[in-house]
Amino acid sequence: MNKNEILDFISDSGIENIQEINYKNDLFVIKFQYVFDKYEINAAKASADGECSKENEEDTWYSKYYLPFLNDLSLDNVDAALEDCIDEFGIKAKSIVHEVKDRNCGYSDCLAVFSEANKEFDINKIAKDIKF
C-alpha cells in the first residue's frame, strides 16, 4: 500500500488539509476536510430555497435543508473517493464524515483509514483512540 499514491489519487476530490495520523504500521490513517466548492454551495442554497423560504424561516432553512444537503454531499463524495481508491489500489478503506453544524463552515471534517484488503479494523475505535 503506497501512501503517497493514495494521497495523490484522492487529492482531486475536494479533499484538503490532509493530516496523516500515526496509529499502527499496517494502517494508513488521515484526517482531512472535504471543502465545498462554489457550485456545491450554490446547489445547497438552491435546494434549500426550493424547499423553504429563507426570509420567513431562516433557522429551518439552514438546519433542515441547507446543512443536510451539504452533509449528504460531503458523505457521498468522500465515499465515492474512497470507493475509487479501493478499485484502483485493491485496498480496504473506511471513512467517518462529521456533519456540518455551523452555517458559515465551508467544509466537513473527515477521517479515513486505509489498509491492505485482507486487514480488519474498527474505524470507530480508531476515531475514539485519536479523539476524532
PDB file of C-alpha atoms in Angstrom:
ATOM      1  CA  MET A   1       0.000   0.000   0.000  1.00  0.00           C
ATOM      2  CA  ASN A   2       1.658   3.195  -1.201  1.00  0.00           C
ATOM      3  CA  LYS A   3       0.526   6.127   0.947  1.00  0.00           C
ATOM      4  CA  ASN A   4       1.727   8.781  -1.495  1.00  0.00           C
ATOM      5  CA  GLU A   5      -0.182   7.217  -4.375  1.00  0.00           C
ATOM      6  CA  ILE A   6      -3.341   7.170  -2.268  1.00  0.00           C
ATOM      7  CA  LEU A   7      -2.893  10.822  -1.278  1.00  0.00           C
ATOM      8  CA  ASP A   8      -2.254  11.871  -4.873  1.00  0.00           C
ATOM      9  CA  PHE A   9      -5.272   9.912  -6.032  1.00  0.00           C
ATOM     10  CA  ILE A  10      -7.768  11.378  -3.554  1.00  0.00           C
ATOM     11  CA  SER A  11      -6.428  14.937  -3.602  1.00  0.00           C
ATOM     12  CA  ASP A  12      -8.509  15.706  -6.701  1.00  0.00           C
ATOM     13  CA  SER A  13     -11.745  15.011  -4.813  1.00  0.00           C
ATOM     14  CA  GLY A  14     -12.329  18.247  -2.867  1.00  0.00           C
ATOM     15  CA  ILE A  15     -10.149  16.890  -0.083  1.00  0.00           C
ATOM     16  CA  GLU A  16      -7.832  19.399   1.574  1.00  0.00           C
ATOM     17  CA  ASN A  17      -5.784  19.945   4.726  1.00  0.00           C
ATOM     18  CA  ILE A  18      -4.753  16.312   4.912  1.00  0.00           C
ATOM     19  CA  GLN A  19      -3.041  15.267   8.116  1.00  0.00           C
ATOM     20  CA  GLU A  20      -1.512  11.815   8.478  1.00  0.00           C
ATOM     21  CA  ILE A  21      -2.098  10.283  11.902  1.00  0.00           C
ATOM     22  CA  ASN A  22       0.435   7.838  13.316  1.00  0.00           C
ATOM     23  CA  TYR A  23      -1.636   4.932  14.529  1.00  0.00           C
ATOM     24  CA  LYS A  24      -0.471   1.445  13.572  1.00  0.00           C
ATOM     25  CA  ASN A  25       2.073   0.485  10.950  1.00  0.00           C
ATOM     26  CA  ASP A  26      -0.363  -1.623   8.959  1.00  0.00           C
ATOM     27  CA  LEU A  27      -2.997   1.143   8.787  1.00  0.00           C
ATOM     28  CA  PHE A  28      -2.854   4.461   6.951  1.00  0.00           C
ATOM     29  CA  VAL A  29      -4.981   6.957   8.901  1.00  0.00           C
ATOM     30  CA  ILE A  30      -5.685  10.504   7.727  1.00  0.00           C
ATOM     31  CA  LYS A  31      -7.814  13.386   8.898  1.00  0.00           C
ATOM     32  CA  PHE A  32      -8.858  15.904   6.285  1.00  0.00           C
ATOM     33  CA  GLN A  33     -11.504  18.372   5.272  1.00  0.00           C
ATOM     34  CA  TYR A  34     -13.933  17.945   2.433  1.00  0.00           C
ATOM     35  CA  VAL A  35     -14.137  21.535   1.185  1.00  0.00           C
ATOM     36  CA  PHE A  36     -17.280  22.585  -0.653  1.00  0.00           C
ATOM     37  CA  ASP A  37     -16.710  24.430  -3.901  1.00  0.00           C
ATOM     38  CA  LYS A  38     -18.867  27.348  -5.004  1.00  0.00           C
ATOM     39  CA  TYR A  39     -21.039  25.099  -7.179  1.00  0.00           C
ATOM     40  CA  GLU A  40     -21.832  22.818  -4.252  1.00  0.00           C
ATOM     41  CA  ILE A  41     -22.634  25.794  -2.010  1.00  0.00           C
ATOM     42  CA  ASN A  42     -24.886  27.252  -4.711  1.00  0.00           C
ATOM     43  CA  ALA A  43     -26.605  23.888  -5.216  1.00  0.00           C
ATOM     44  CA  ALA A  44     -27.253  23.622  -1.464  1.00  0.00           C
ATOM     45  CA  LYS A  45     -28.709  27.144  -1.446  1.00  0.00           C
ATOM     46  CA  ALA A  46     -30.903  26.437  -4.462  1.00  0.00           C
ATOM     47  CA  SER A  47     -32.142  23.188  -2.949  1.00  0.00           C
ATOM     48  CA  ALA A  48     -32.928  24.869   0.378  1.00  0.00           C
ATOM     49  CA  ASP A  49     -34.639  27.774  -1.407  1.00  0.00           C
ATOM     50  CA  GLY A  50     -36.823  25.298  -3.276  1.00  0.00           C
ATOM     51  CA  GLU A  51     -37.943  23.693  -0.031  1.00  0.00           C
ATOM     52  CA  CYS A  52     -38.247  26.624   2.363  1.00  0.00           C
ATOM     53  CA  SER A  53     -38.454  30.404   2.428  1.00  0.00           C
ATOM     54  CA  LYS A  54     -35.247  31.779   3.942  1.00  0.00           C
ATOM     55  CA  GLU A  55     -36.909  35.101   4.685  1.00  0.00           C
ATOM     56  CA  ASN A  56     -39.582  33.611   6.929  1.00  0.00           C
ATOM     57  CA  GLU A  57     -37.804  30.622   8.432  1.00  0.00           C
ATOM     58  CA  GLU A  58     -34.045  31.211   8.399  1.00  0.00           C
ATOM     59  CA  ASP A  59     -33.212  28.681  11.134  1.00  0.00           C
ATOM     60  CA  THR A  60     -35.314  26.000   9.459  1.00  0.00           C
ATOM     61  CA  TRP A  61     -33.798  26.864   6.073  1.00  0.00           C
ATOM     62  CA  TYR A  62     -30.304  26.193   7.438  1.00  0.00           C
ATOM     63  CA  SER A  63     -30.970  23.289   9.801  1.00  0.00           C
ATOM     64  CA  LYS A  64     -33.476  21.277   7.764  1.00  0.00           C
ATOM     65  CA  TYR A  65     -32.440  21.965   4.167  1.00  0.00           C
ATOM     66  CA  TYR A  66     -29.114  23.745   3.556  1.00  0.00           C
ATOM     67  CA  LEU A  67     -26.842  21.921   6.039  1.00  0.00           C
ATOM     68  CA  PRO A  68     -28.337  18.447   5.404  1.00  0.00           C
ATOM     69  CA  PHE A  69     -27.756  18.945   1.673  1.00  0.00           C
ATOM     70  CA  LEU A  70     -24.084  19.756   2.334  1.00  0.00           C
ATOM     71  CA  ASN A  71     -23.775  16.825   4.745  1.00  0.00           C
ATOM     72  CA  ASP A  72     -25.181  14.385   2.199  1.00  0.00           C
ATOM     73  CA  LEU A  73     -22.922  15.842  -0.471  1.00  0.00           C
ATOM     74  CA  SER A  74     -19.737  15.503   1.581  1.00  0.00           C
ATOM     75  CA  LEU A  75     -20.614  11.969   2.676  1.00  0.00           C
ATOM     76  CA  ASP A  76     -21.391  10.885  -0.895  1.00  0.00           C
ATOM     77  CA  ASN A  77     -18.254  12.473  -2.345  1.00  0.00           C
ATOM     78  CA  VAL A  78     -15.893  11.144   0.326  1.00  0.00           C
ATOM     79  CA  ASP A  79     -17.426   7.673  -0.047  1.00  0.00           C
ATOM     80  CA  ALA A  80     -17.008   7.887  -3.830  1.00  0.00           C
ATOM     81  CA  ALA A  81     -13.349   8.928  -3.496  1.00  0.00           C
ATOM     82  CA  LEU A  82     -12.677   6.011  -1.156  1.00  0.00           C
ATOM     83  CA  GLU A  83     -14.500   3.559  -3.433  1.00  0.00           C
ATOM     84  CA  ASP A  84     -12.306   4.771  -6.295  1.00  0.00           C
ATOM     85  CA  CYS A  85      -9.225   4.111  -4.117  1.00  0.00           C
ATOM     86  CA  ILE A  86     -10.467   0.625  -3.317  1.00  0.00           C
ATOM     87  CA  ASP A  87     -10.952  -0.104  -7.022  1.00  0.00           C
ATOM     88  CA  GLU A  88      -7.666   1.499  -8.091  1.00  0.00           C
ATOM     89  CA  PHE A  89      -5.360   0.001  -5.462  1.00  0.00           C
ATOM     90  CA  GLY A  90      -7.148  -3.148  -4.291  1.00  0.00           C
ATOM     91  CA  ILE A  91      -7.177  -1.982  -0.674  1.00  0.00           C
ATOM     92  CA  LYS A  92      -9.724  -1.580   2.092  1.00  0.00           C
ATOM     93  CA  ALA A  93     -10.892   1.916   3.081  1.00  0.00           C
ATOM     94  CA  LYS A  94     -13.459   3.283   5.509  1.00  0.00           C
ATOM     95  CA  SER A  95     -14.411   6.811   6.487  1.00  0.00           C
ATOM     96  CA  ILE A  96     -16.266   8.908   9.008  1.00  0.00           C
ATOM     97  CA  VAL A  97     -17.598  12.280   7.894  1.00  0.00           C
ATOM     98  CA  HIS A  98     -18.682  14.722  10.578  1.00  0.00           C
ATOM     99  CA  GLU A  99     -21.802  16.723   9.890  1.00  0.00           C
ATOM    100  CA  VAL A 100     -21.513  20.429   9.194  1.00  0.00           C
ATOM    101  CA  LYS A 101     -23.206  22.243  12.069  1.00  0.00           C
ATOM    102  CA  ASP A 102     -22.021  25.816  11.530  1.00  0.00           C
ATOM    103  CA  ARG A 103     -23.845  27.597   8.737  1.00  0.00           C
ATOM    104  CA  ASN A 104     -20.676  29.516   7.798  1.00  0.00           C
ATOM    105  CA  CYS A 105     -18.456  26.451   7.674  1.00  0.00           C
ATOM    106  CA  GLY A 106     -17.331  25.607   4.162  1.00  0.00           C
ATOM    107  CA  TYR A 107     -16.132  22.086   4.884  1.00  0.00           C
ATOM    108  CA  SER A 108     -16.756  18.778   6.640  1.00  0.00           C
ATOM    109  CA  ASP A 109     -14.149  17.200   8.923  1.00  0.00           C
ATOM    110  CA  CYS A 110     -13.372  13.652   7.863  1.00  0.00           C
ATOM    111  CA  LEU A 111     -11.379  10.615   8.887  1.00  0.00           C
ATOM    112  CA  ALA A 112     -10.259   7.855   6.548  1.00  0.00           C
ATOM    113  CA  VAL A 113      -8.483   4.612   7.294  1.00  0.00           C
ATOM    114  CA  PHE A 114      -6.782   2.542   4.605  1.00  0.00           C
ATOM    115  CA  SER A 115      -5.365  -0.965   4.878  1.00  0.00           C
ATOM    116  CA  GLU A 116      -4.479  -3.981   2.818  1.00  0.00           C
ATOM    117  CA  ALA A 117      -7.616  -5.691   1.522  1.00  0.00           C
ATOM    118  CA  ASN A 118      -7.424  -8.602   3.970  1.00  0.00           C
ATOM    119  CA  LYS A 119      -6.899  -6.474   7.109  1.00  0.00           C
ATOM    120  CA  GLU A 120      -9.786  -5.964   9.543  1.00  0.00           C
ATOM    121  CA  PHE A 121     -10.111  -2.785  11.621  1.00  0.00           C
ATOM    122  CA  ASP A 122     -12.719  -0.864  13.581  1.00  0.00           C
ATOM    123  CA  ILE A 123     -12.840   2.733  12.361  1.00  0.00           C
ATOM    124  CA  ASN A 124     -14.985   3.800  15.306  1.00  0.00           C
ATOM    125  CA  LYS A 125     -12.361   2.534  17.755  1.00  0.00           C
ATOM    126  CA  ILE A 126      -9.650   4.333  15.799  1.00  0.00           C
ATOM    127  CA  ALA A 127     -11.703   7.545  15.811  1.00  0.00           C
ATOM    128  CA  LYS A 128     -12.144   7.254  19.567  1.00  0.00           C
ATOM    129  CA  ASP A 129      -8.452   6.491  20.115  1.00  0.00           C
ATOM    130  CA  ILE A 130      -7.355   9.599  18.210  1.00  0.00           C
ATOM    131  CA  LYS A 131     -10.177  11.733  19.636  1.00  0.00           C
ATOM    132  CA  PHE A 132     -11.783  12.447  16.281  1.00  0.00           C
TER     133      PHE A 132
END
